Short mmCIF file of C-alpha atoms and ligand atoms in Angstrom, two decimals:
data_model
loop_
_atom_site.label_atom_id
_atom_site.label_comp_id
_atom_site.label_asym_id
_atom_site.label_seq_id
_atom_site.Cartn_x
_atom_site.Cartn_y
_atom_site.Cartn_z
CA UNK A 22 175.73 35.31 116.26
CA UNK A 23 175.66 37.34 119.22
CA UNK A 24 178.74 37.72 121.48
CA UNK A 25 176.71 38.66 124.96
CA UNK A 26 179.98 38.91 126.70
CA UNK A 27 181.45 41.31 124.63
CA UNK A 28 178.60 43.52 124.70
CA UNK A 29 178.89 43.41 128.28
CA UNK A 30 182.44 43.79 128.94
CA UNK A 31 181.79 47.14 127.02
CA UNK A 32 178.52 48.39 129.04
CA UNK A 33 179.06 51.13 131.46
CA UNK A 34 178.39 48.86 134.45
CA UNK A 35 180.16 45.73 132.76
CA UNK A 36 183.97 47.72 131.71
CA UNK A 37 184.34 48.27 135.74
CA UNK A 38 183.68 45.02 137.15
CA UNK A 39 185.04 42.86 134.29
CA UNK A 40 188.53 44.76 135.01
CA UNK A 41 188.00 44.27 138.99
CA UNK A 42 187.09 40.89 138.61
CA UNK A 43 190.71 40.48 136.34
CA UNK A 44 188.19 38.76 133.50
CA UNK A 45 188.77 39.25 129.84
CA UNK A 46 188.32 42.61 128.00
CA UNK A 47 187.57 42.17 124.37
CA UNK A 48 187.82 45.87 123.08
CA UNK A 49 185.44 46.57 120.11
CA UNK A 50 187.86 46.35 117.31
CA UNK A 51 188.48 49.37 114.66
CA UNK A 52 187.30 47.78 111.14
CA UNK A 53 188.27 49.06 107.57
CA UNK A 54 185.30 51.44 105.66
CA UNK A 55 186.46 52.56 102.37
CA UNK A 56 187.51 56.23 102.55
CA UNK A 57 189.11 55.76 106.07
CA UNK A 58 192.19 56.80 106.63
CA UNK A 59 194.98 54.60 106.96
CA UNK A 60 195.18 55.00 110.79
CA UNK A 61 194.01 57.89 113.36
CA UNK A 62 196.41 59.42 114.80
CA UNK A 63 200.51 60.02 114.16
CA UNK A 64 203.01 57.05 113.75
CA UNK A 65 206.67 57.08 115.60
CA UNK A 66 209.17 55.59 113.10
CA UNK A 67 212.24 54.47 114.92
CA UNK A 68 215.11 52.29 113.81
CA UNK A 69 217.62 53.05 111.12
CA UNK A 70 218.22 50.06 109.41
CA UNK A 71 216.95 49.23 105.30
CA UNK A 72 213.84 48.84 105.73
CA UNK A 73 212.86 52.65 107.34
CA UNK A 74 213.49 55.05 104.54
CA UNK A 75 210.93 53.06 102.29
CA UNK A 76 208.63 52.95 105.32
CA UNK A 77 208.84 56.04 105.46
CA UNK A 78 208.17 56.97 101.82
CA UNK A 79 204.86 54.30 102.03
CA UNK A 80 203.71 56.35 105.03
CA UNK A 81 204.12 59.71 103.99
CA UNK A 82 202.47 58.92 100.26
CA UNK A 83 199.11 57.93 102.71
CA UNK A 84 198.99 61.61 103.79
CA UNK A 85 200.56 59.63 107.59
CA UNK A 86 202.11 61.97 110.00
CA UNK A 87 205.57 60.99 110.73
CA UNK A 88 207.11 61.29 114.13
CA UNK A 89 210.62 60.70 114.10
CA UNK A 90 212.53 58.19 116.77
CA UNK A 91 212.02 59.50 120.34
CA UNK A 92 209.60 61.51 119.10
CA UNK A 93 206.87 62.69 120.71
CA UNK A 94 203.20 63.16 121.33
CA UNK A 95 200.41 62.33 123.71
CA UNK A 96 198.86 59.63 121.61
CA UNK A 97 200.27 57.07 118.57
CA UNK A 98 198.17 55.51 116.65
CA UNK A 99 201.14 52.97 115.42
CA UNK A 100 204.81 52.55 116.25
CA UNK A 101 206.77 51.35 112.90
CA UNK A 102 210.70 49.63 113.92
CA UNK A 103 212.90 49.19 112.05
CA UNK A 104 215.23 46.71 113.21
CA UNK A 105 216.62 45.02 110.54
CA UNK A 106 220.22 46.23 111.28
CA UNK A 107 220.48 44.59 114.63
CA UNK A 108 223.43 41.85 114.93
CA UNK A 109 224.12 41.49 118.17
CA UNK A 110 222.45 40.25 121.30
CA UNK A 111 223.94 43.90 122.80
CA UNK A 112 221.98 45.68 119.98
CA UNK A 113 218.59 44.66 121.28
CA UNK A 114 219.14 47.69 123.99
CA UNK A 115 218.06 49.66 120.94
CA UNK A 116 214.54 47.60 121.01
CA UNK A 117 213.75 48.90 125.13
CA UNK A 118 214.74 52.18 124.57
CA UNK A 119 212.90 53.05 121.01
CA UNK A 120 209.66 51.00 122.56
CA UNK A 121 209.33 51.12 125.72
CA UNK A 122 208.65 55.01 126.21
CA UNK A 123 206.26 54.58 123.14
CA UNK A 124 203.98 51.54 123.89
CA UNK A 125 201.82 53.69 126.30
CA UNK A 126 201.07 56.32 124.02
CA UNK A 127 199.48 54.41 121.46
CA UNK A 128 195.66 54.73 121.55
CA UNK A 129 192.69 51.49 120.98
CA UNK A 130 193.23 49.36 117.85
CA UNK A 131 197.03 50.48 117.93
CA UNK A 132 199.33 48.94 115.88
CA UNK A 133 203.39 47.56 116.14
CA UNK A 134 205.37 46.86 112.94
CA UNK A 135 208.77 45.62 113.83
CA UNK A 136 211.02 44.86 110.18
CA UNK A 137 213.64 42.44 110.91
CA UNK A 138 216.46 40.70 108.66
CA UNK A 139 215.43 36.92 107.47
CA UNK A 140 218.89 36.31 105.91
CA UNK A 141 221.44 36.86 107.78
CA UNK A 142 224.56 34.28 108.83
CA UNK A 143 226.35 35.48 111.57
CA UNK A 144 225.06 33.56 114.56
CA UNK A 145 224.95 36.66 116.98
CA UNK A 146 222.78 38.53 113.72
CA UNK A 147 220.79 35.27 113.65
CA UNK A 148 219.91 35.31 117.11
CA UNK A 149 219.74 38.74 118.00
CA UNK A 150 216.61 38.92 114.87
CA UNK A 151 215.24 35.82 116.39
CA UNK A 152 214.96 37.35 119.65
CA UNK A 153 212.56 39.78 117.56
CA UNK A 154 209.93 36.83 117.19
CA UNK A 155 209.91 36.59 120.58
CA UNK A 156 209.30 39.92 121.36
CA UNK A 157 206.55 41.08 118.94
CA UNK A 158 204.95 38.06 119.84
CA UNK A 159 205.16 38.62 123.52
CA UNK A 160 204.10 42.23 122.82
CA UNK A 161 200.76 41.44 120.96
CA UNK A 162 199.91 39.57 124.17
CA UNK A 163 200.29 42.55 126.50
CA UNK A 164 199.24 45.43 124.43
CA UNK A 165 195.17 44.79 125.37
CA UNK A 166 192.75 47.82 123.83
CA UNK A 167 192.43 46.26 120.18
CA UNK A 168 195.83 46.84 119.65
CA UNK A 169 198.25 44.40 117.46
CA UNK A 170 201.67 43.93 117.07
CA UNK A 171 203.37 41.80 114.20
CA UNK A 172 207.00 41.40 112.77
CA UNK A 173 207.64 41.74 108.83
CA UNK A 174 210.85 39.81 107.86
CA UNK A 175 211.97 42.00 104.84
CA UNK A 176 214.42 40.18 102.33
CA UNK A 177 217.12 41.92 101.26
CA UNK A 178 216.31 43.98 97.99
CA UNK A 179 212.69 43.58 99.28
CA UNK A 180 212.73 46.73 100.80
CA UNK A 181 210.41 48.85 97.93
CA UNK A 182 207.51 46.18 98.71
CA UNK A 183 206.30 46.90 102.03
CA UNK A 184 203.61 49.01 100.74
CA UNK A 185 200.83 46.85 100.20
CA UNK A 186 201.61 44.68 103.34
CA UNK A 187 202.32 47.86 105.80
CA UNK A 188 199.28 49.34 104.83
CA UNK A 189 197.38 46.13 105.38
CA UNK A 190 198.49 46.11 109.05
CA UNK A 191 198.44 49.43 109.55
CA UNK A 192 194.82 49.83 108.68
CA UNK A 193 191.75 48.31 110.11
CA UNK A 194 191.85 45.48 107.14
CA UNK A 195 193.71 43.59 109.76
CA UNK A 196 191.90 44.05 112.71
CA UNK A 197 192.40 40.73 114.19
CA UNK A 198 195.57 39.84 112.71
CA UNK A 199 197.96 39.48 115.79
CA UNK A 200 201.30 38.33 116.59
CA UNK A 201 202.19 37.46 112.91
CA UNK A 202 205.81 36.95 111.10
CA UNK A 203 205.53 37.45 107.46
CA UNK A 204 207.85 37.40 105.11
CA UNK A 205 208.17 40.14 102.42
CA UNK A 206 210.51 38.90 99.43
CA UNK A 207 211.26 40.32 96.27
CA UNK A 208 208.87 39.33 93.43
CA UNK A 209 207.07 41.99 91.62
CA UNK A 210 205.12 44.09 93.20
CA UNK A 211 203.67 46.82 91.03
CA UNK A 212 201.48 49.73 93.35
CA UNK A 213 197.99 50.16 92.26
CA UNK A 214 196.62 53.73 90.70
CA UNK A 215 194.16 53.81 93.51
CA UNK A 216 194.48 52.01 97.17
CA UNK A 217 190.98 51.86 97.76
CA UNK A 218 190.54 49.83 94.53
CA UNK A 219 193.75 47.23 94.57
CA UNK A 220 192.15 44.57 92.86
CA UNK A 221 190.75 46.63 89.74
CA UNK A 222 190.48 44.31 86.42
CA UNK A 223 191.16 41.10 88.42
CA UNK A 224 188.74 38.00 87.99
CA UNK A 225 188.57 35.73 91.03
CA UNK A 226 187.22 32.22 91.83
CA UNK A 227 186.00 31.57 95.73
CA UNK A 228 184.42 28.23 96.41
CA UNK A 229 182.28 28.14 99.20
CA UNK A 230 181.07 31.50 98.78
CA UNK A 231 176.94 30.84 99.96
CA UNK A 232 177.50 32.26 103.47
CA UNK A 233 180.23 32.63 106.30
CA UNK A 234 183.76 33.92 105.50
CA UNK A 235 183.44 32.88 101.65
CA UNK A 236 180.25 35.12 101.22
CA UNK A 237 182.66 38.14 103.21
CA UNK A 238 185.51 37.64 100.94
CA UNK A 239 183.16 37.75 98.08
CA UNK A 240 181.89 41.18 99.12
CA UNK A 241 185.77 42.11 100.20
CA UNK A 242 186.98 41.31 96.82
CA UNK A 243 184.19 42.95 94.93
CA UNK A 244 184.10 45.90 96.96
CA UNK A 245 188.21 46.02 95.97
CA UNK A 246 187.45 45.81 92.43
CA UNK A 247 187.86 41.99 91.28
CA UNK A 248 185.04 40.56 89.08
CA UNK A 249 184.07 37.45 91.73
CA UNK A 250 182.66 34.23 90.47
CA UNK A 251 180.91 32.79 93.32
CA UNK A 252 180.74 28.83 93.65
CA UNK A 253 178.83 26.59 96.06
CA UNK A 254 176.88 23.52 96.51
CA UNK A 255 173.33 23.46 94.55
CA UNK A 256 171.83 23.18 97.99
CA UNK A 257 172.58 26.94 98.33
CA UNK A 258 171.75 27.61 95.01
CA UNK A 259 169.84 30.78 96.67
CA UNK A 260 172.14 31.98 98.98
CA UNK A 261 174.64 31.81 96.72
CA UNK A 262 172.84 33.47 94.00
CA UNK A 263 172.12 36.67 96.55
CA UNK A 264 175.91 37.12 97.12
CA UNK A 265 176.28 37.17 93.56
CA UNK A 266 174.10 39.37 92.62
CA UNK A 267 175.09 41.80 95.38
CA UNK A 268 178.63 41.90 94.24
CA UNK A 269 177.54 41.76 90.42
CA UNK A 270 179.31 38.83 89.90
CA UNK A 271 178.37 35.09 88.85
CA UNK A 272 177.36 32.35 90.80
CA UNK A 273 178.29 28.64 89.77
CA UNK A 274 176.53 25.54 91.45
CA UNK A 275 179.16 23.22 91.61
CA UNK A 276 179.78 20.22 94.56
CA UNK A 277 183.52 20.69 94.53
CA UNK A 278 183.80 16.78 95.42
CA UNK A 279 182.09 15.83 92.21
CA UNK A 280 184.63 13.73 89.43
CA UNK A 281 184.44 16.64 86.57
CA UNK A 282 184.77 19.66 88.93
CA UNK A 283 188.26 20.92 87.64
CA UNK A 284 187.72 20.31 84.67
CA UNK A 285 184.07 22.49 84.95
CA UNK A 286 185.58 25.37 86.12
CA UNK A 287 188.37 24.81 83.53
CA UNK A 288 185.79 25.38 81.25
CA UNK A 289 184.02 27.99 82.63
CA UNK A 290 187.28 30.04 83.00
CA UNK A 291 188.29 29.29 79.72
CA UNK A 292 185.42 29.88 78.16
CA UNK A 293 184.12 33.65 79.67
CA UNK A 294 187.20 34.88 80.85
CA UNK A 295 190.27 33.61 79.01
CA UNK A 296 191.84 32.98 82.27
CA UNK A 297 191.65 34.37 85.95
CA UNK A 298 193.87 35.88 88.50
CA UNK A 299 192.60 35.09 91.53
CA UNK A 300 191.84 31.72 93.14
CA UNK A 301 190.36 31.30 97.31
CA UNK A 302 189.99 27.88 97.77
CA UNK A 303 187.42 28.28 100.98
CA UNK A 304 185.07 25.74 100.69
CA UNK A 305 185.04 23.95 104.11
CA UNK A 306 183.08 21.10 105.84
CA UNK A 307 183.85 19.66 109.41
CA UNK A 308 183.08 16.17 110.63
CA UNK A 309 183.78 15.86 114.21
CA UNK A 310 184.74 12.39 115.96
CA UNK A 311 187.60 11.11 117.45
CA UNK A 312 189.29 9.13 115.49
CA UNK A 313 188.14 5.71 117.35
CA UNK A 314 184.79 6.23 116.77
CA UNK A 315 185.39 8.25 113.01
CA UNK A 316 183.26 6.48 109.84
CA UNK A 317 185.12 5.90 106.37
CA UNK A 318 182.45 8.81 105.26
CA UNK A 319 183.38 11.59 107.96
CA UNK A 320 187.40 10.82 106.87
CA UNK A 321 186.85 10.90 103.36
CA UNK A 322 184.38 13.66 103.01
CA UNK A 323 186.63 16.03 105.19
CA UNK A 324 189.60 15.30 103.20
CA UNK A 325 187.99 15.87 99.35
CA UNK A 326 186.30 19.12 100.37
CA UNK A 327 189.16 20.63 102.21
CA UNK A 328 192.24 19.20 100.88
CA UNK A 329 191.69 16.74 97.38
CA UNK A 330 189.35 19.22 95.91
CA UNK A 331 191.70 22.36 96.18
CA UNK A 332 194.74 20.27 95.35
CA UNK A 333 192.72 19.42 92.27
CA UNK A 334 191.71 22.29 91.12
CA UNK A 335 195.05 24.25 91.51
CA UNK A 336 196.94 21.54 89.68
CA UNK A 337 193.81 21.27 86.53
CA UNK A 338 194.13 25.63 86.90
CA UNK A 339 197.62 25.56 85.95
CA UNK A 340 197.46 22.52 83.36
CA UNK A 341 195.74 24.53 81.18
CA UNK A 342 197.88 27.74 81.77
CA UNK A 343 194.38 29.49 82.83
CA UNK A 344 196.22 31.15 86.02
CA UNK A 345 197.39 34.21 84.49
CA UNK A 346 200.69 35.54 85.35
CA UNK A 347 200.84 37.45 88.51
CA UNK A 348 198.37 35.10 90.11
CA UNK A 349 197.16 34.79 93.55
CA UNK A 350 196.05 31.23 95.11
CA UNK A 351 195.07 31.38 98.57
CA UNK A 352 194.34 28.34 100.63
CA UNK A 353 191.86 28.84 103.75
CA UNK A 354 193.80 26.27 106.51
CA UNK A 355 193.01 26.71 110.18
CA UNK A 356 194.49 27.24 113.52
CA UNK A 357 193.97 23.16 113.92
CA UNK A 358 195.83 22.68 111.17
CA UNK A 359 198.51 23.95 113.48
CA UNK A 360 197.84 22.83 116.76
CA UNK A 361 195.98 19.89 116.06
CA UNK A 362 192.19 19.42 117.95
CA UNK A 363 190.43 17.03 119.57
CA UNK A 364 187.96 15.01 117.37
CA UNK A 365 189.36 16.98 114.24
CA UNK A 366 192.25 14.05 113.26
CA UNK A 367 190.17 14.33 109.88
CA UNK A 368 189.88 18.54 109.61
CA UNK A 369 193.28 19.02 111.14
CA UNK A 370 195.01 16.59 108.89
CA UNK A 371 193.34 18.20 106.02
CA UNK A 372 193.85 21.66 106.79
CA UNK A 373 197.68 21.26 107.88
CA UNK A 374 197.92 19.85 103.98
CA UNK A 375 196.79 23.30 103.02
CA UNK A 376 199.93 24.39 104.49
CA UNK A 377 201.69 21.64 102.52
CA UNK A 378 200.37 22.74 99.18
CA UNK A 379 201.16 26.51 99.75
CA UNK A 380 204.96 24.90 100.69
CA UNK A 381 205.02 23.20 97.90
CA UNK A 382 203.79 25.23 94.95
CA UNK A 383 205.15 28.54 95.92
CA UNK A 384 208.98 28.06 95.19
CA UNK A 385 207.86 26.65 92.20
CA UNK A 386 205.20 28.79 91.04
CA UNK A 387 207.53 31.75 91.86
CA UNK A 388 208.92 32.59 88.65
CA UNK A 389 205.90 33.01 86.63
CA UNK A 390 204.73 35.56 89.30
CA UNK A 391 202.51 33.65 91.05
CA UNK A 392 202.01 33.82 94.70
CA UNK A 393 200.97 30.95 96.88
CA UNK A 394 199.74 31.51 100.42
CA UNK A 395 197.09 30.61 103.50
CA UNK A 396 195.24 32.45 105.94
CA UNK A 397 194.45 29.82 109.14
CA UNK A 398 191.60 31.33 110.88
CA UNK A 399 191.07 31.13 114.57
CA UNK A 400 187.28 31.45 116.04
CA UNK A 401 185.35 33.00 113.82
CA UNK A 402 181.73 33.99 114.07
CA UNK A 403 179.84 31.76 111.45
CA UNK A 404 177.16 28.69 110.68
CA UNK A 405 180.82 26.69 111.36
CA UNK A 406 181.25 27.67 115.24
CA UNK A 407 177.27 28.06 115.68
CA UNK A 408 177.69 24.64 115.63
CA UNK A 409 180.37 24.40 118.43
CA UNK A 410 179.53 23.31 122.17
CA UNK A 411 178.05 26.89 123.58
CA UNK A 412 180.49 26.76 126.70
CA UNK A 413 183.39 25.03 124.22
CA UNK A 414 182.44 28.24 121.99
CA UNK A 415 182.57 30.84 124.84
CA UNK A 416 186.07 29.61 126.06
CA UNK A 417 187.56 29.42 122.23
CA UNK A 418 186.54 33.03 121.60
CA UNK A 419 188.21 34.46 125.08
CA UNK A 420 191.11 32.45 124.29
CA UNK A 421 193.38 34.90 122.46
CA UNK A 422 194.91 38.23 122.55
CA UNK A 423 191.89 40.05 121.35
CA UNK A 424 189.33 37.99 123.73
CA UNK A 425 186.79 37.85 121.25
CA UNK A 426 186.09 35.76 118.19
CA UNK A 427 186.97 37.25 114.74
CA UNK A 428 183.76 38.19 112.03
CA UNK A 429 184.19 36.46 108.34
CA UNK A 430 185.01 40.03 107.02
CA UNK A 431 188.41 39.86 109.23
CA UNK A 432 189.81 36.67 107.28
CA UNK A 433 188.02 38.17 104.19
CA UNK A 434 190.27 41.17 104.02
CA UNK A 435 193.27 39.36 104.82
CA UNK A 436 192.37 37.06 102.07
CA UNK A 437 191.98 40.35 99.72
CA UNK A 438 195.67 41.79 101.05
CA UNK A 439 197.28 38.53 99.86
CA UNK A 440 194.96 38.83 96.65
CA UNK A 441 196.39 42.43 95.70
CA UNK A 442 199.09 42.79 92.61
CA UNK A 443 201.00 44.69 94.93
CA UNK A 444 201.47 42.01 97.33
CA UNK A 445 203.20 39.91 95.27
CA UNK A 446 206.73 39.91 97.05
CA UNK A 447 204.39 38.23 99.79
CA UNK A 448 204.52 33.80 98.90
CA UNK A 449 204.78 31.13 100.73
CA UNK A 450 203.05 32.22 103.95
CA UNK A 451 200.48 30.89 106.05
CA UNK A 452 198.59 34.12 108.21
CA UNK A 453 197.07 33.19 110.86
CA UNK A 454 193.82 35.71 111.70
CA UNK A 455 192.90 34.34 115.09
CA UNK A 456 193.50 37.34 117.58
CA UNK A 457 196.98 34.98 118.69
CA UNK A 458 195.54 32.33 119.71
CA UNK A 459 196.40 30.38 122.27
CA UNK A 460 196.32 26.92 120.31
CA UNK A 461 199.24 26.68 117.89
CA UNK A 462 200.77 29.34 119.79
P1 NAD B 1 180.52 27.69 106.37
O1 NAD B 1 180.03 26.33 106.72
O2 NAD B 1 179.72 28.88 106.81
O3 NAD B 1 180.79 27.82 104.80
C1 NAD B 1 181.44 26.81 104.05
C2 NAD B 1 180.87 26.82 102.66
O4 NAD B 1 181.50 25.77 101.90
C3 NAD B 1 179.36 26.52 102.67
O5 NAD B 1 178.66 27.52 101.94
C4 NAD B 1 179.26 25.16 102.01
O6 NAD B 1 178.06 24.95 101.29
C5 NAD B 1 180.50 25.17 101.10
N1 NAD B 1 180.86 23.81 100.73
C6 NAD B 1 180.97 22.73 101.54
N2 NAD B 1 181.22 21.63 100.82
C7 NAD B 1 181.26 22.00 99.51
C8 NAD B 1 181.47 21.31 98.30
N3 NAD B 1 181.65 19.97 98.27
N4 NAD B 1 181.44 21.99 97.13
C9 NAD B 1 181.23 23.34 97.15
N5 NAD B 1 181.02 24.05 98.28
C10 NAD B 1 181.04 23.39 99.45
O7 NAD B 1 181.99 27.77 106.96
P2 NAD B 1 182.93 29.02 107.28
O8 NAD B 1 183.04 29.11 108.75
O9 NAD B 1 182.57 30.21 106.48
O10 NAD B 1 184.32 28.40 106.77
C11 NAD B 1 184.95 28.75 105.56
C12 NAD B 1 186.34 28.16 105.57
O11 NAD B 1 187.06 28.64 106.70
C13 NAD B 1 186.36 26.64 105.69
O12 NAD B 1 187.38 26.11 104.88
C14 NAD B 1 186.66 26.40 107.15
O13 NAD B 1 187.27 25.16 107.37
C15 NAD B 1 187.60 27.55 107.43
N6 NAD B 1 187.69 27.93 108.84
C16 NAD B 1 186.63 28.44 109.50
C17 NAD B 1 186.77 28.77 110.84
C18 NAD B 1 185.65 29.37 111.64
O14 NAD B 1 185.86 29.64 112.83
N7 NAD B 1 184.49 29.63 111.09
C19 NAD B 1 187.98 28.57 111.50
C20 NAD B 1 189.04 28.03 110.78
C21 NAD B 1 188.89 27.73 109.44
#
């Protein structure tokens, strides 16, 4: 699906008079290639709290240069803070004067890190690393170009685990991940022999993997190393069948609604790979209606696919003890599973319990090493929003930081980060890959 705008916006005649005319400017966004390197350009490292020295080791390991605070240099490609020793409301100074002569060097498809303290109990600490939120998210609204900004709360003793998650911001995996907090805890987090192959030896499940963002994360995690078994509907028995093949994995026809479906892919886990590490539960339908005019069918189909069948499966998964430890289960929620949407009481109520499951399980699913977590996607470009309203569509895309709509491979390599051994000091979280979007906001 075309995005005519877009196209425009970034013609020689269109840049000009979409900036006179004050209209959106949806930069073309730097994507991840294997090989790249982890950004373009040097990164200023400011801040001195816990969090920096590690930084600091992650980025120099990635071959990064290194500019120390209040260095300089004509253009950043990222500016990394470390803020997690700021405790008092005085203290924020530090944020304007490491920042602010920084911000304007950075280049297109820039990047912000700020670290900050989740745990502290002083009151002024508490609401001086509040005030953080506010800023980052404040900051990923002005910085325009492609550029991001996000805010890692690192738990204490968390500190040796930013790797996998800095890198993921840092690079052009997360291309429109904007305005994020994340939380970075302590749970193992072991660093792979090779970063351009984080998933080696893992075996992954993705249900709704024909087309759209399941097909992407299919490729994503193939491409990262996992063996991918590939499930969908009958109906796209041959779609799902060519993204199979392509990523040499195995395709299952399976209607995830059916009675026996756990206990199917029970089976088939059980049975050809003693187990699996990996579970994307991304299988998705929409039924639009408000809720006056909603049938029993459009409630109750919305809810199996999106919510029953993923609760299901999960629960059936770990019944049999066929998530191995150091598992990854990743829900796909939405941004109206946040903000709610009109004529989606049925999709919004189904995707907010995605949210509840990933609340639920991951405190308890934390000590056998298994992480629990959501990505909530915003507008993104598939068979889902060709379906939308054309001028409903056109506003939805413009309506976040990154004024465009975000491609299936942008949730699909978020979905991969959160995937990788070495994120596993990441659970509990629900990433939003919308560009900040306005709705939820
Ligand atoms: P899509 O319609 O392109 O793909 C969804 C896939 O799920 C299809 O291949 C479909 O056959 C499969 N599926 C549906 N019912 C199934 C069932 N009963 N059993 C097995 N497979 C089934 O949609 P998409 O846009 O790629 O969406 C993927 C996920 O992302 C969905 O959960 C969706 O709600 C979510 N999402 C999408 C967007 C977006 O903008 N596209 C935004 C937010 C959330």
């Amino acid at each position: 699906m075309t995005d005519r705008y877009r196209s425009f916006a970034n013609s020689g005649v269109g840049r000009g008079l979409v900036k006179r005319l004050g209209l959106p400017q949806p930069a073309p966004l730097r994507r991840y290639t294997p090989g790249d390197p982890l950004v373009t350009g040097p990164v200023l490292l400011a801040g001195a709290g816990r969090a920096a020295g590690p930084a600091r080791a992650v980025l120099t390991a990635a071959a990064v240069e290194v500019l120390p605070e209040r260095g300089t240099a004509p253009t950043l490609a990222a500016i990394v803070y470390d803020a997690t020793d700021l405790a008092t409301p005085a203290d924020l100074a530090d944020v304007h004067a490491a920042l602010h002569p920084a911000v304007r060097s950075l280049i297109p498809s820039g990047r912000v890190i700020v670290f900050s303290s989740p745990s502290e109990s002083a009151p002024a600490a508490v609401a001086t690393q509040q005030a953080l939120e506010g800023f980052v998210r404040s900051l990923g609204k002005e910085l325009g170009r492609g550029s991001t900004a996000q805010l890692v709360r690192v738990a204490p003793g968390a500190e040796g685990n930013l790797a996998s998650t800095l890198r993921f911001l840092l690079s052009g995996r997360s291309a429109y991940v904007s305005g994020q907090v994340i939380d970075v805890g302590t749970g193992s987090a072991p660093i792979p022999a090779d970063w351009n192959r984080p998933l080696a030896g893992r075996v992954a499940l993705v249900t709704g993997a024909a087309g759209g963002i399941g097909a992407a994360t299919a490729r994503v995690l193939a491409r990262d190393g996992a063996h991918v078994v590939c499930l969908d509907v009958p109906a796209a028995g041959d779609e799902l069948a060519a993204v199979a093949n392509g990523v040499s994995g195995e395709a299952t026809q399976l209607d995830l609604t059916a009675a026996d479906a756990a206990e199917r892919i029970c089976d088939l886990f059980a049975a050809r790979h003693d187990g699996l590490d990996i579970v994307v539960h991304n299988a998705g339908v929409t039924r639009d209606r408000t809720l006056g005019r909603m049938g029993d069918a459009e409630w109750s189909q919305v809810i199996a696919v999106n919510l029953t069948a993923p609760e299901r499966i999960t629960q059936a998964l770990l019944d049999e003890k066929l998530v191995r430890s150091g598992g990854r289960i990743i829900g796909v929620s939405s941004i109206a599973g946040l903000a709610g949407n009109r004529g989606q009481t049925n999709y919004a109520a189904s995707k907010a319990g995605v949210i509840g499951l990933v609340r639920g399980w991951a405190p308890v699913l934390a000590d056998r090493g298994i992480t629990v977590n959501a990505v909530a996607p915003g507008v993104i470009d598939t068979a889902m929003t060709a379906r939308m309203p054309p001028m409903l569509r056109e506003a939805a895309r413009r309506m976040n930081s990154l004024a465009q709509a975000g491609l299936p491979v942008d949730v699909a390599e978020t979905i991969a980060w959160l995937a990788a051994p070495a994120t596993g000091g990441v659970t509990g979280n629900v990433v939003r890959v919308c560009g900040q979007s306005l709705l939820g906001a």
